[in-house]
Short mmCIF file of C-alpha atoms in Angstrom, two decimals:
data_model
loop_
_atom_site.label_atom_id
_atom_site.label_comp_id
_atom_site.label_asym_id
_atom_site.label_seq_id
_atom_site.Cartn_x
_atom_site.Cartn_y
_atom_site.Cartn_z
CA MET A 726 -8.41 5.19 0.80
CA LEU A 727 -7.26 3.49 3.86
CA THR A 728 -6.98 6.46 6.73
CA ARG A 729 -5.86 4.47 9.74
CA LEU A 730 -5.02 0.85 10.55
CA LYS A 731 -4.59 -0.96 13.86
CA VAL A 732 -2.76 -4.63 13.82
CA SER A 733 -2.42 -6.85 16.63
CA GLY A 734 -0.87 -10.39 16.72
CA PHE A 735 0.36 -10.63 13.04
CA LYS A 736 3.78 -11.09 12.87
CA ASN A 737 5.67 -9.02 15.16
CA LEU A 738 3.22 -6.23 14.86
CA VAL A 739 1.65 -5.87 18.24
CA ASP A 740 -0.63 -3.14 19.33
CA VAL A 741 0.14 -1.14 16.36
CA ASP A 742 -2.01 1.91 15.54
CA VAL A 743 -1.17 3.73 12.17
CA ARG A 744 -2.92 6.56 10.24
CA PHE A 745 -2.29 7.27 6.59
CA GLY A 746 -2.65 10.57 4.72
CA PRO A 747 -2.27 10.67 0.89
CA PHE A 748 1.16 9.68 0.55
CA THR A 749 3.37 7.92 3.43
CA CYS A 750 6.54 7.02 3.56
CA ILE A 751 7.56 4.39 6.33
CA ALA A 752 11.34 4.86 6.58
CA GLY A 753 13.57 1.84 8.38
CA ALA A 754 16.73 -0.47 8.66
CA ASN A 755 16.18 -4.26 7.31
CA GLY A 756 13.86 -6.78 8.73
CA VAL A 757 12.40 -4.02 11.46
CA GLY A 758 8.72 -5.24 10.12
CA LYS A 759 8.27 -2.09 7.21
CA SER A 760 7.46 -5.27 4.92
CA ASN A 761 4.81 -6.86 7.77
CA LEU A 762 2.83 -3.85 7.65
CA PHE A 763 2.07 -4.04 3.91
CA ASP A 764 1.71 -7.59 4.33
CA ALA A 765 -1.15 -7.49 7.17
CA ILE A 766 -3.00 -4.96 4.79
CA GLN A 767 -2.43 -7.24 2.06
CA PHE A 768 -3.88 -10.08 3.91
CA LEU A 769 -6.88 -7.75 4.51
CA SER A 770 -7.57 -7.30 0.87
CA ALA A 771 -6.95 -10.92 0.31
CA LEU A 772 -9.63 -12.20 2.77
CA ALA A 773 -12.16 -9.89 1.16
CA HIS A 774 -12.65 -12.36 -1.20
CA LEU A 775 -10.96 -15.63 -0.41
CA PRO A 776 -11.46 -18.30 2.07
CA LEU A 777 -9.54 -17.69 5.28
CA LEU A 778 -7.00 -19.90 4.59
CA GLU A 779 -6.44 -19.32 0.63
CA ALA A 780 -5.82 -15.58 2.04
CA ALA A 781 -3.15 -16.76 4.59
CA MET A 782 -1.13 -18.58 1.61
CA THR A 783 -0.92 -14.99 -0.19
CA VAL A 784 1.44 -13.44 2.97
CA ARG A 785 4.72 -13.30 2.25
CA GLY A 786 6.34 -16.34 4.39
CA SER A 787 3.37 -18.04 5.17
CA GLY A 788 4.50 -21.28 3.47
CA GLU A 789 2.82 -23.36 1.24
CA ARG A 790 1.23 -25.78 3.89
CA SER A 791 -1.69 -25.73 6.36
CA ALA A 792 0.68 -25.42 9.43
CA ASP A 793 2.69 -22.79 8.15
CA VAL A 794 0.03 -20.12 8.80
CA ARG A 795 0.63 -20.22 12.59
CA SER A 796 3.63 -18.23 11.16
CA LEU A 797 1.70 -15.46 10.45
CA PHE A 798 0.69 -15.19 14.56
CA TYR A 799 2.73 -13.06 16.72
CA ARG A 800 5.87 -15.12 18.23
CA SER A 801 7.13 -14.24 21.79
CA VAL A 802 10.15 -16.26 23.75
CA ASP A 803 6.41 -18.35 24.89
CA GLY A 804 5.32 -19.34 21.43
CA TYR A 805 2.59 -18.17 18.94
CA ASP A 806 0.20 -16.34 19.96
CA THR A 807 -3.53 -17.70 19.01
CA ARG A 808 -5.04 -14.62 18.39
CA MET A 809 -4.54 -11.85 16.38
CA SER A 810 -6.66 -8.37 15.00
CA PHE A 811 -7.40 -5.59 12.32
CA GLY A 812 -8.90 -2.86 12.57
CA ALA A 813 -9.75 -0.18 9.65
CA GLU A 814 -10.70 3.13 8.62
CA MET A 815 -11.36 4.16 5.52
CA ILE A 816 -13.44 5.56 2.37
CA ILE A 817 -15.09 3.68 0.43
CA PRO A 818 -16.88 4.42 -3.24
CA PRO A 819 -19.98 5.60 -2.85
CA LEU A 820 -21.24 3.55 -6.48
CA GLY A 821 -20.08 0.20 -7.88
CA SER A 822 -20.98 -3.16 -8.78
CA ASP A 823 -20.85 -6.41 -7.88
CA ASP A 824 -19.35 -9.98 -9.86
CA LEU A 825 -22.67 -9.84 -11.49
CA GLY A 826 -22.86 -6.36 -12.46
CA GLN A 827 -25.97 -5.27 -10.01
CA GLU A 828 -25.29 -1.84 -9.40
CA ALA A 829 -24.71 -0.38 -5.44
CA GLU A 830 -24.76 2.76 -3.69
CA ALA A 831 -23.32 3.36 -0.29
CA SER A 832 -25.90 4.06 2.60
CA ILE A 833 -22.23 6.02 3.69
CA THR A 834 -18.67 6.37 2.75
CA PHE A 835 -16.62 6.30 5.66
CA LEU A 836 -16.71 2.82 8.15
CA ARG A 837 -14.57 1.38 10.25
CA TYR A 838 -13.97 -2.67 9.72
CA GLU A 839 -12.72 -4.97 12.31
CA LEU A 840 -11.78 -8.22 12.30
CA GLU A 841 -10.62 -10.70 14.82
CA ILE A 842 -8.99 -13.95 13.85
CA GLY A 843 -7.95 -17.31 16.32
CA PHE A 844 -5.82 -20.52 15.38
CA ILE A 845 -7.44 -23.44 16.37
CA SER A 846 -5.33 -26.38 17.28
CA GLY A 847 -5.56 -29.97 16.14
CA SER A 848 -6.56 -32.89 18.37
CA ARG A 849 -4.36 -35.00 16.37
CA ALA A 850 -0.51 -35.17 15.82
CA ASP A 851 -1.64 -35.11 12.12
CA ASP A 852 -3.81 -32.03 12.38
CA PRO A 853 -2.68 -28.77 11.22
CA GLY A 854 -5.46 -26.66 12.83
CA GLU A 855 -7.46 -24.11 11.48
CA LEU A 856 -7.92 -20.45 11.43
CA ARG A 857 -11.24 -18.88 12.85
CA ILE A 858 -13.37 -15.96 12.25
CA LEU A 859 -14.43 -14.74 16.01
CA ARG A 860 -15.00 -11.56 15.63
CA GLU A 861 -16.06 -9.25 12.13
CA GLU A 862 -17.75 -5.78 12.63
CA LEU A 863 -18.54 -3.12 9.75
CA THR A 864 -19.44 0.31 11.40
CA PRO A 865 -20.23 3.49 10.02
CA LEU A 866 -18.31 6.48 11.36
CA ARG A 867 -20.17 9.77 11.88
CA VAL A 868 -20.10 12.38 9.16
CA THR A 869 -19.82 15.40 11.69
CA GLU A 870 -16.81 14.07 12.83
CA ALA A 871 -14.86 13.25 9.65
CA LYS A 872 -12.60 16.77 10.30
CA ARG A 873 -11.32 15.20 13.20
CA ASN A 874 -10.89 11.34 12.28
CA LEU A 875 -8.89 12.90 9.13
CA MET A 876 -6.43 14.01 10.85
CA PHE A 877 -3.72 14.67 6.99
CA PRO A 878 -4.69 18.10 6.02
CA HIS A 879 -7.12 19.01 3.47
CA LYS A 880 -9.73 21.00 2.17
CA LYS A 881 -13.57 20.88 2.92
CA PRO A 882 -14.80 20.39 -0.86
CA TRP A 883 -12.32 17.30 -0.66
CA ARG A 884 -13.86 16.02 2.29
CA ASP A 885 -17.49 16.72 1.22
CA SER A 886 -16.74 14.82 -2.05
CA VAL A 887 -15.78 11.65 -0.92
CA ILE A 888 -17.26 11.35 2.55
CA THR A 889 -21.35 11.34 2.38
CA GLY A 890 -24.63 9.53 3.51
CA ARG A 891 -26.06 9.06 6.61
CA ARG A 892 -25.95 5.83 9.14
CA SER A 893 -25.89 5.24 12.44
CA SER A 894 -25.85 1.00 12.57
CA SER A 895 -23.69 -1.56 12.36
CA PHE A 896 -23.98 -2.92 8.68
CA ILE A 897 -22.03 -6.65 9.84
CA SER A 898 -21.48 -7.16 14.05
CA THR A 899 -20.91 -10.13 16.29
CA GLU A 900 -23.12 -11.40 18.67
CA GLU A 901 -22.92 -14.07 21.77
CA GLY A 902 -25.73 -15.62 20.16
CA ALA A 903 -25.18 -18.73 17.99
CA PRO A 904 -27.21 -22.08 19.64
CA ASP A 905 -23.65 -23.28 20.61
CA GLY A 906 -22.94 -20.54 22.42
CA GLY A 907 -20.38 -19.58 20.67
CA PRO A 908 -19.85 -16.03 18.85
CA GLU A 909 -22.80 -15.08 15.09
CA VAL A 910 -21.75 -12.88 12.79
CA ARG A 911 -24.51 -10.99 11.71
CA LEU A 912 -24.91 -9.07 8.12
CA HIS A 913 -27.51 -6.34 8.53
CA GLN A 914 -29.88 -4.83 5.44
CA ASP A 915 -29.01 -1.05 4.05
CA GLY A 916 -31.95 -0.24 5.53
CA GLY A 917 -30.72 -0.20 9.32
CA SER A 918 -33.31 -1.94 11.40
CA ARG A 919 -35.87 -2.69 9.26
CA GLY A 920 -35.56 -6.50 7.83
CA ARG A 921 -33.95 -9.19 9.86
CA PRO A 922 -30.51 -9.50 9.67
CA LEU A 923 -29.25 -13.00 8.20
CA LYS A 924 -27.05 -14.71 10.87
CA TYR A 925 -23.85 -16.77 10.81
CA ARG A 926 -22.37 -19.59 13.11
CA ALA A 927 -18.85 -18.08 13.48
CA GLU A 928 -17.62 -21.15 14.23
CA GLY A 929 -18.76 -22.64 10.65
CA MET A 930 -17.61 -19.94 8.83
CA LYS A 931 -14.52 -20.52 6.28
CA ARG A 932 -14.18 -16.93 5.20
CA THR A 933 -15.23 -13.55 6.21
CA ILE A 934 -18.82 -12.22 5.72
CA LEU A 935 -17.71 -9.34 3.74
CA SER A 936 -16.09 -11.67 0.93
CA SER A 937 -19.95 -12.82 0.14
CA THR A 938 -21.88 -9.59 0.20
CA ASN A 939 -23.91 -8.87 -2.81
CA ALA A 940 -25.29 -5.89 -4.42
CA ALA A 941 -28.81 -6.87 -3.60
CA GLU A 942 -28.31 -7.52 0.04
CA ALA A 943 -25.86 -5.43 1.32
CA PRO A 944 -24.48 -2.27 -1.04
CA THR A 945 -22.35 -1.07 1.40
CA ALA A 946 -21.21 -4.03 2.38
CA LEU A 947 -19.75 -4.93 -0.89
CA LEU A 948 -18.38 -1.34 -1.97
CA THR A 949 -16.55 -1.68 1.11
CA LYS A 950 -15.48 -4.96 0.15
CA LYS A 951 -14.61 -3.60 -3.30
CA GLU A 952 -12.29 -0.77 -1.74
CA MET A 953 -10.63 -3.57 -0.12
CA LEU A 954 -9.78 -5.02 -3.48
CA SER A 955 -8.12 -2.31 -4.44
CA TRP A 956 -5.50 -2.59 -2.11
CA ARG A 957 -2.56 -3.58 -4.25
CA LEU A 958 1.15 -3.99 -3.60
CA LEU A 959 3.05 -3.13 -6.46
CA HIS A 960 5.45 -5.74 -7.35
CA LEU A 961 6.76 -4.23 -11.01
CA GLU A 962 8.67 -7.03 -12.63
CA PRO A 963 11.16 -5.70 -15.41
CA SER A 964 10.42 -9.35 -17.37
CA ALA A 965 7.02 -8.72 -16.85
CA MET A 966 7.21 -5.35 -18.25
CA ARG A 967 9.26 -6.18 -21.12
CA GLU A 968 6.97 -8.53 -22.51
CA PRO A 969 4.36 -7.24 -25.68
CA ASP A 970 0.66 -7.77 -25.33
CA GLU A 971 -1.82 -9.72 -27.28
CA PHE A 972 -4.87 -8.03 -29.00
CA MET A 973 -7.24 -9.54 -26.49
CA ALA A 974 -5.16 -8.72 -23.11
CA PRO A 975 -6.65 -7.02 -20.43
CA ALA A 976 -6.36 -3.69 -20.60
CA SER A 977 -5.19 -2.17 -16.98
CA LEU A 978 -1.74 -3.00 -15.11
CA THR A 979 -1.38 -5.80 -13.06
CA SER A 980 0.31 -5.78 -10.22
CA ASP A 981 4.01 -6.83 -11.51
CA GLY A 982 3.21 -4.80 -14.57
CA SER A 983 1.96 -6.89 -16.89
CA HIS A 984 0.03 -5.37 -19.59
CA LEU A 985 2.07 -2.10 -19.40
CA PRO A 986 1.07 -2.06 -23.73
CA ARG A 987 -2.28 -3.19 -23.97
CA THR A 988 -2.93 -0.83 -20.80
CA LEU A 989 -1.00 2.43 -22.49
CA TYR A 990 -2.83 1.71 -25.47
CA ARG A 991 -6.25 1.87 -24.06
CA MET A 992 -5.52 5.19 -22.57
CA ASN A 993 -4.53 6.41 -25.89
CA HIS A 994 -7.69 4.85 -27.39
CA PRO A 995 -10.59 5.75 -24.64
CA ARG A 996 -13.34 4.03 -26.00
CA GLY A 997 -11.67 0.73 -25.86
CA SER A 998 -11.46 -0.10 -29.28
CA SER A 999 -8.74 -1.90 -31.20
CA ASP A 1000 -9.86 -0.41 -34.40
CA PRO A 1001 -6.71 2.10 -34.70
CA SER A 1002 -9.16 5.03 -36.86
CA GLY A 1003 -11.24 5.06 -33.60
CA GLU A 1004 -11.06 8.26 -31.48
CA THR A 1005 -7.95 8.32 -29.81
CA SER A 1006 -5.96 11.15 -27.31
CA PRO A 1007 -2.97 11.50 -28.57
CA ASP A 1008 -1.68 13.99 -25.74
CA VAL A 1009 -1.24 10.79 -23.51
CA TYR A 1010 1.73 9.06 -25.56
CA ASP A 1011 3.57 12.69 -24.80
CA GLN A 1012 2.20 13.64 -21.62
CA VAL A 1013 3.71 9.69 -21.17
CA ALA A 1014 7.01 10.65 -22.72
CA ASP A 1015 7.52 14.35 -21.09
CA ARG A 1016 7.36 12.57 -17.44
CA LEU A 1017 10.11 10.05 -19.06
CA ARG A 1018 12.29 13.25 -19.76
CA ASP A 1019 12.79 13.80 -15.98
CA LEU A 1020 14.73 10.43 -15.51
CA LEU A 1021 15.99 10.12 -19.29
CA ASP A 1022 16.70 13.32 -20.98
CA ASP A 1023 17.14 11.72 -25.08
CA VAL A 1024 13.38 10.58 -24.84
CA GLU A 1025 11.46 11.96 -27.85
CA GLN A 1026 8.34 10.09 -27.96
CA VAL A 1027 6.78 6.62 -26.15
CA ASN A 1028 4.20 5.09 -28.14
CA VAL A 1029 2.80 1.67 -28.54
CA ASP A 1030 3.18 -0.21 -31.73
CA ARG A 1031 0.36 -2.13 -33.05
CA ASP A 1032 1.17 -5.26 -34.97
CA GLU A 1033 -1.37 -6.54 -37.25
CA LYS A 1034 -0.14 -9.33 -38.31
CA ARG A 1035 1.14 -10.70 -35.00
CA GLN A 1036 -1.63 -9.46 -33.35
CA LEU A 1037 0.93 -8.07 -30.55
CA PHE A 1038 0.86 -4.19 -28.86
CA THR A 1039 5.02 -3.31 -27.71
CA LEU A 1040 5.96 -0.55 -25.90
CA GLN A 1041 8.38 1.43 -27.71
CA VAL A 1042 10.38 4.56 -26.91
CA THR A 1043 12.22 6.68 -29.20
CA THR A 1044 14.97 8.87 -28.87
CA ARG A 1045 15.79 12.29 -29.91
CA ASP A 1046 18.47 10.65 -32.42
CA GLY A 1047 15.40 9.21 -34.14
CA VAL A 1048 16.72 4.90 -32.61
CA THR A 1049 13.27 3.58 -31.66
CA TYR A 1050 13.83 0.88 -28.82
CA PRO A 1051 11.40 -2.06 -27.76
CA ALA A 1052 10.56 -2.25 -23.90
CA ARG A 1053 12.70 -5.44 -24.34
CA SER A 1054 15.81 -2.99 -24.62
CA LEU A 1055 14.90 -0.47 -21.32
CA SER A 1056 16.69 -0.53 -17.93
CA ASP A 1057 14.74 -1.93 -14.95
CA GLY A 1058 14.75 1.66 -13.69
CA THR A 1059 13.19 3.15 -16.67
CA LEU A 1060 10.36 0.70 -16.90
CA ARG A 1061 9.21 1.07 -13.07
CA PHE A 1062 9.28 4.96 -13.75
CA LEU A 1063 7.88 4.54 -17.09
CA ALA A 1064 4.90 2.12 -15.21
CA LEU A 1065 4.06 5.00 -12.41
CA ALA A 1066 3.87 7.25 -15.19
CA VAL A 1067 1.11 5.52 -16.76
CA ILE A 1068 -0.39 4.92 -13.45
CA VAL A 1069 -0.94 8.79 -12.41
CA LEU A 1070 -2.54 9.52 -16.31
CA ASP A 1071 -4.83 6.59 -16.04
CA ARG A 1072 -8.27 7.63 -14.39
CA GLU A 1073 -9.48 3.71 -14.34
CA ALA A 1074 -6.27 3.12 -11.49
CA THR A 1075 -7.55 4.13 -8.04
CA GLY A 1076 -7.32 2.51 -4.77
CA LEU A 1077 -4.03 2.27 -2.18
CA LEU A 1078 -0.85 1.13 -4.11
CA CYS A 1079 2.11 -0.23 -2.08
CA LEU A 1080 5.56 -0.04 -3.36
CA GLU A 1081 8.71 -1.14 -1.58
CA GLU A 1082 12.11 0.36 -2.23
CA PRO A 1083 10.89 2.53 -5.08
CA GLU A 1084 14.48 3.93 -5.78
CA ASN A 1085 15.73 0.66 -6.78
CA GLY A 1086 17.51 1.23 -10.56
CA LEU A 1087 17.45 4.52 -10.19
CA HIS A 1088 20.55 6.55 -10.26
CA PRO A 1089 20.93 9.18 -6.99
CA ALA A 1090 19.98 11.99 -9.05
CA ARG A 1091 17.00 10.96 -10.47
CA ILE A 1092 15.16 10.31 -7.28
CA PRO A 1093 13.54 13.52 -6.87
CA ALA A 1094 12.03 12.54 -10.50
CA MET A 1095 10.34 9.38 -8.91
CA LEU A 1096 9.45 11.03 -5.51
CA ASN A 1097 7.62 13.73 -7.68
CA LEU A 1098 6.01 11.25 -9.56
CA LEU A 1099 4.42 9.39 -6.74
CA PHE A 1100 3.61 12.70 -5.39
CA ASP A 1101 1.53 13.20 -8.49
CA LEU A 1102 0.34 9.73 -8.36
CA ALA A 1103 -1.76 10.52 -4.83
CA THR A 1104 -4.84 12.63 -4.35
CA ASP A 1105 -5.11 16.01 -4.38
CA THR A 1106 -7.02 16.78 -0.98
CA THR A 1107 -6.96 20.90 -1.74
CA LEU A 1108 -9.22 19.62 -5.22
CA PRO A 1109 -12.61 17.69 -5.15
CA VAL A 1110 -12.33 13.97 -6.12
CA GLY A 1111 -13.23 13.46 -9.90
CA LEU A 1112 -11.56 12.42 -13.13
CA ASP A 1113 -9.04 14.83 -12.78
CA ASN A 1114 -8.35 13.89 -9.44
CA PRO A 1115 -9.06 10.32 -8.46
CA LEU A 1116 -8.80 8.94 -4.95
CA ARG A 1117 -5.66 7.18 -5.07
CA GLN A 1118 -3.16 7.03 -2.37
CA ILE A 1119 0.43 6.09 -2.48
CA LEU A 1120 2.41 4.00 0.81
CA VAL A 1121 5.92 2.86 0.06
CA ASN A 1122 8.71 1.84 2.22
CA THR A 1123 12.46 2.70 2.08
CA HIS A 1124 15.82 2.50 3.71
CA SER A 1125 17.31 4.98 1.34
CA PRO A 1126 18.87 8.20 3.13
CA ALA A 1127 18.15 10.24 -0.66
CA VAL A 1128 14.34 9.42 -0.19
CA VAL A 1129 14.12 10.24 3.60
CA ALA A 1130 15.64 13.23 3.21
CA GLN A 1131 13.36 14.39 0.59
CA VAL A 1132 10.10 13.73 1.85
CA SER A 1133 8.07 16.00 4.02
CA GLY A 1134 8.38 15.08 7.67
CA ASP A 1135 4.20 15.07 7.47
CA ASP A 1136 4.47 12.11 4.82
CA LEU A 1137 7.27 10.10 7.16
CA LEU A 1138 6.67 7.48 9.72
CA LEU A 1139 10.42 5.77 11.04
CA ALA A 1140 9.76 1.70 12.01
CA LYS A 1141 11.79 0.66 14.62
CA VAL A 1142 12.28 -2.40 16.75
CA VAL A 1143 11.98 -2.02 20.65
CA ARG A 1144 12.00 -4.72 23.25
CA VAL A 1145 9.32 -4.89 25.62
CA ALA A 1146 9.12 -6.86 28.95
CA GLY A 1147 7.01 -10.20 28.56
CA PRO A 1148 6.47 -13.37 31.20
CA SER A 1149 9.53 -15.21 29.95
CA GLY A 1150 12.33 -12.17 29.12
CA ARG A 1151 12.09 -8.83 27.04
CA ILE A 1152 10.16 -9.65 23.22
CA PRO A 1153 10.96 -7.60 20.33
CA GLN A 1154 8.19 -5.31 18.10
CA VAL A 1155 7.67 -3.05 15.77
CA ARG A 1156 7.01 1.11 16.50
CA PHE A 1157 6.60 3.17 14.13
CA THR A 1158 7.10 6.89 15.07
CA SER A 1159 6.74 10.10 13.54
CA ALA A 1160 8.58 13.82 13.56
CA ALA A 1161 7.59 16.39 16.04
CA ASN A 1162 5.16 18.89 14.94
CA THR A 1163 3.45 17.30 12.18
CA TRP A 1164 -0.12 16.24 11.83
CA ARG A 1165 -0.03 12.83 13.24
CA THR A 1166 1.68 14.26 16.42
CA VAL A 1167 -0.39 17.66 17.08
CA ASN A 1168 -3.58 16.19 16.11
CA LEU A 1169 -3.87 12.96 18.68
CA SER A 1170 -6.71 11.93 19.50
CA PRO A 1171 -8.00 10.49 23.33
CA ASP A 1172 -7.51 6.63 22.15
CA GLU A 1173 -3.95 6.99 20.58
CA THR A 1174 -0.70 7.66 21.76
CA LEU A 1175 2.39 7.74 19.38
CA LEU A 1176 6.31 7.84 19.93
CA VAL A 1177 7.63 11.13 18.54
CA SER A 1178 11.08 10.59 17.25
CA SER A 1179 13.86 12.58 18.14
CA PRO A 1180 15.91 14.28 15.90
CA GLY A 1181 18.90 12.07 16.35
CA HIS A 1182 16.55 8.97 15.12
CA PHE A 1183 16.67 10.87 11.56
CA LEU A 1184 20.69 10.73 11.60
CA ASP A 1185 21.42 7.65 9.58
CA TYR A 1186 19.50 9.26 6.58
CA LEU A 1187 20.23 12.93 7.10
CA ASN A 1188 24.20 12.16 7.30
CA PRO A 1189 24.71 8.52 6.67
CA ILE A 1190 28.78 8.91 6.59
CA PHE A 1191 30.71 6.71 8.70
CA PRO A 1192 34.28 5.89 10.01
CA ARG A 1193 35.63 2.33 8.64
CA GLU A 1194 34.85 -0.23 10.86
CA ALA A 1195 38.21 -0.95 11.54
CA ASP A 1196 39.07 2.64 12.26
CA ARG A 1197 36.31 2.86 14.82
CA ARG A 1198 37.49 -0.36 16.85
CA ASN A 1199 41.25 0.89 16.28
CA GLY A 1200 40.25 4.16 17.43
CA SER A 1201 41.56 5.58 14.56
CA SER A 1202 40.87 7.88 11.67
CA GLN A 1203 43.56 6.73 9.34
CA SER A 1204 43.72 4.00 6.99
CA SER A 1205 46.29 2.20 4.66
CA SER A 1206 43.25 1.69 2.03
CA ARG A 1207 40.97 4.51 2.36
CA ARG A 1208 37.87 4.87 1.03
CA LEU A 1209 36.62 7.20 -2.24
CA MET A 1210 35.31 9.66 0.88
CA ASP A 1211 38.01 9.50 2.81
CA ARG A 1212 40.24 11.69 0.36
CA GLU A 1213 40.97 14.70 1.47
CA GLU A 1214 39.55 16.56 -2.48
CA PHE A 1215 36.24 15.53 -1.36
CA GLN A 1216 36.09 16.04 2.33
CA PHE A 1217 34.49 19.76 1.79
CA MET A 1218 31.54 18.13 -0.15
CA LEU A 1219 30.29 15.83 2.81
CA PRO A 1220 28.39 16.56 5.69
CA LEU A 1221 29.92 15.53 9.14
CA MET A 1222 30.82 12.14 10.06
CA ALA A 1223 28.26 10.17 12.20
CA GLU A 1224 29.95 8.90 15.11
CA ASN A 1225 28.24 10.24 18.27
CA LYS A 1226 24.50 9.19 17.63
CA GLU A 1227 21.68 9.79 19.99
CA PRO A 1228 19.78 6.24 20.76
#
């Protein structure tokens, strides 16, 4: 679970410091930088298992050439920055295993990971330059200070179930001690001061130390890596969700929604057996159908058809009139809703899930059903974490008034562009602000500041009715071609026109 993220020098994120709860909704106009925050999270996740350059290539907008990675750095009127830094506070799983199946147990489950990356220009015209690790740190956060650091509302039984262990020294540190005088990254054993750390010259590193850890050398660092790998950006593609699955297909939903039939079949057969006579949980199909009825009233049944001849699983929805529709016949919005309903019930689906504009493809009246689904996806911080309450976190962005108006103020952040003074003029940066009297503003720690949104900043979402641009320019409220909202019979149903906004 990602509880706090600090980013500077990445795209248009400069001195950004954001705290997250189990569910966070970020609202903002197009192009302000909402997606850049998602990209920063995905970049960190990629750096936990890929070399630097490959991780950079996974970020949207970085292109296909090495030279294009420069575009990941903040750009002002004076050119690109040469450094970017990240700081992520997180709760990691207490147990896990590495790629070889070796078990690992974390010394402590509440940590801060910090990473600084630099861009080194090439010495020749045909040399695109390179990314280089300047600093990497993994340090424990005191369990005794967990209540203060976890500022979002939660109960002690939940906190005690996710934050365990004790540690005072670093797991990864950076020192000025390489033979060439440059920085040296050190991987420390979980035993603390016992044993010599493994030392690596930062200049020669092609990937993070975290990405190369295993259970034997550094179990806590390994489980931090596993946690970061669970941070996913969901791009639920209807074309992927419409496809049937082969019997031997993976039994977990991917980021684009692939393997939806196989995942649901696995959930209905807990032993994971492809034998239809094996143990089943028929109520899983019923629970998914119940969820889908919040979107479509006439749903009778949801199930997965097992075709022995073609060796295929096909997702099906049956309506109350007895007509069965395969996934390829369902609408885009229905498929996205169905995929999220499956994730809610999947005990194996944990980690941070990022979704962009979850309201896409839905009728406005059905958006509350989608929000209820997203709320239920997030961990319940009043109960201990367990099989029925997985440690799952949801982060969404939107520019929909229908979403913002129904989200709790505690769960909402507004993204807006501000222009700050620079050496050669004012330069744009994104800022994330919160409503007054929320847990983010009331519980601020001494080392942070947070801009508070005035009520006027929410007017676009709570009162999104505007005069026609032509009428605004002419100073007239009359038009020869009136919109539907201008008709007299609808006037009593509409909020006041948003003509005068607070800046």
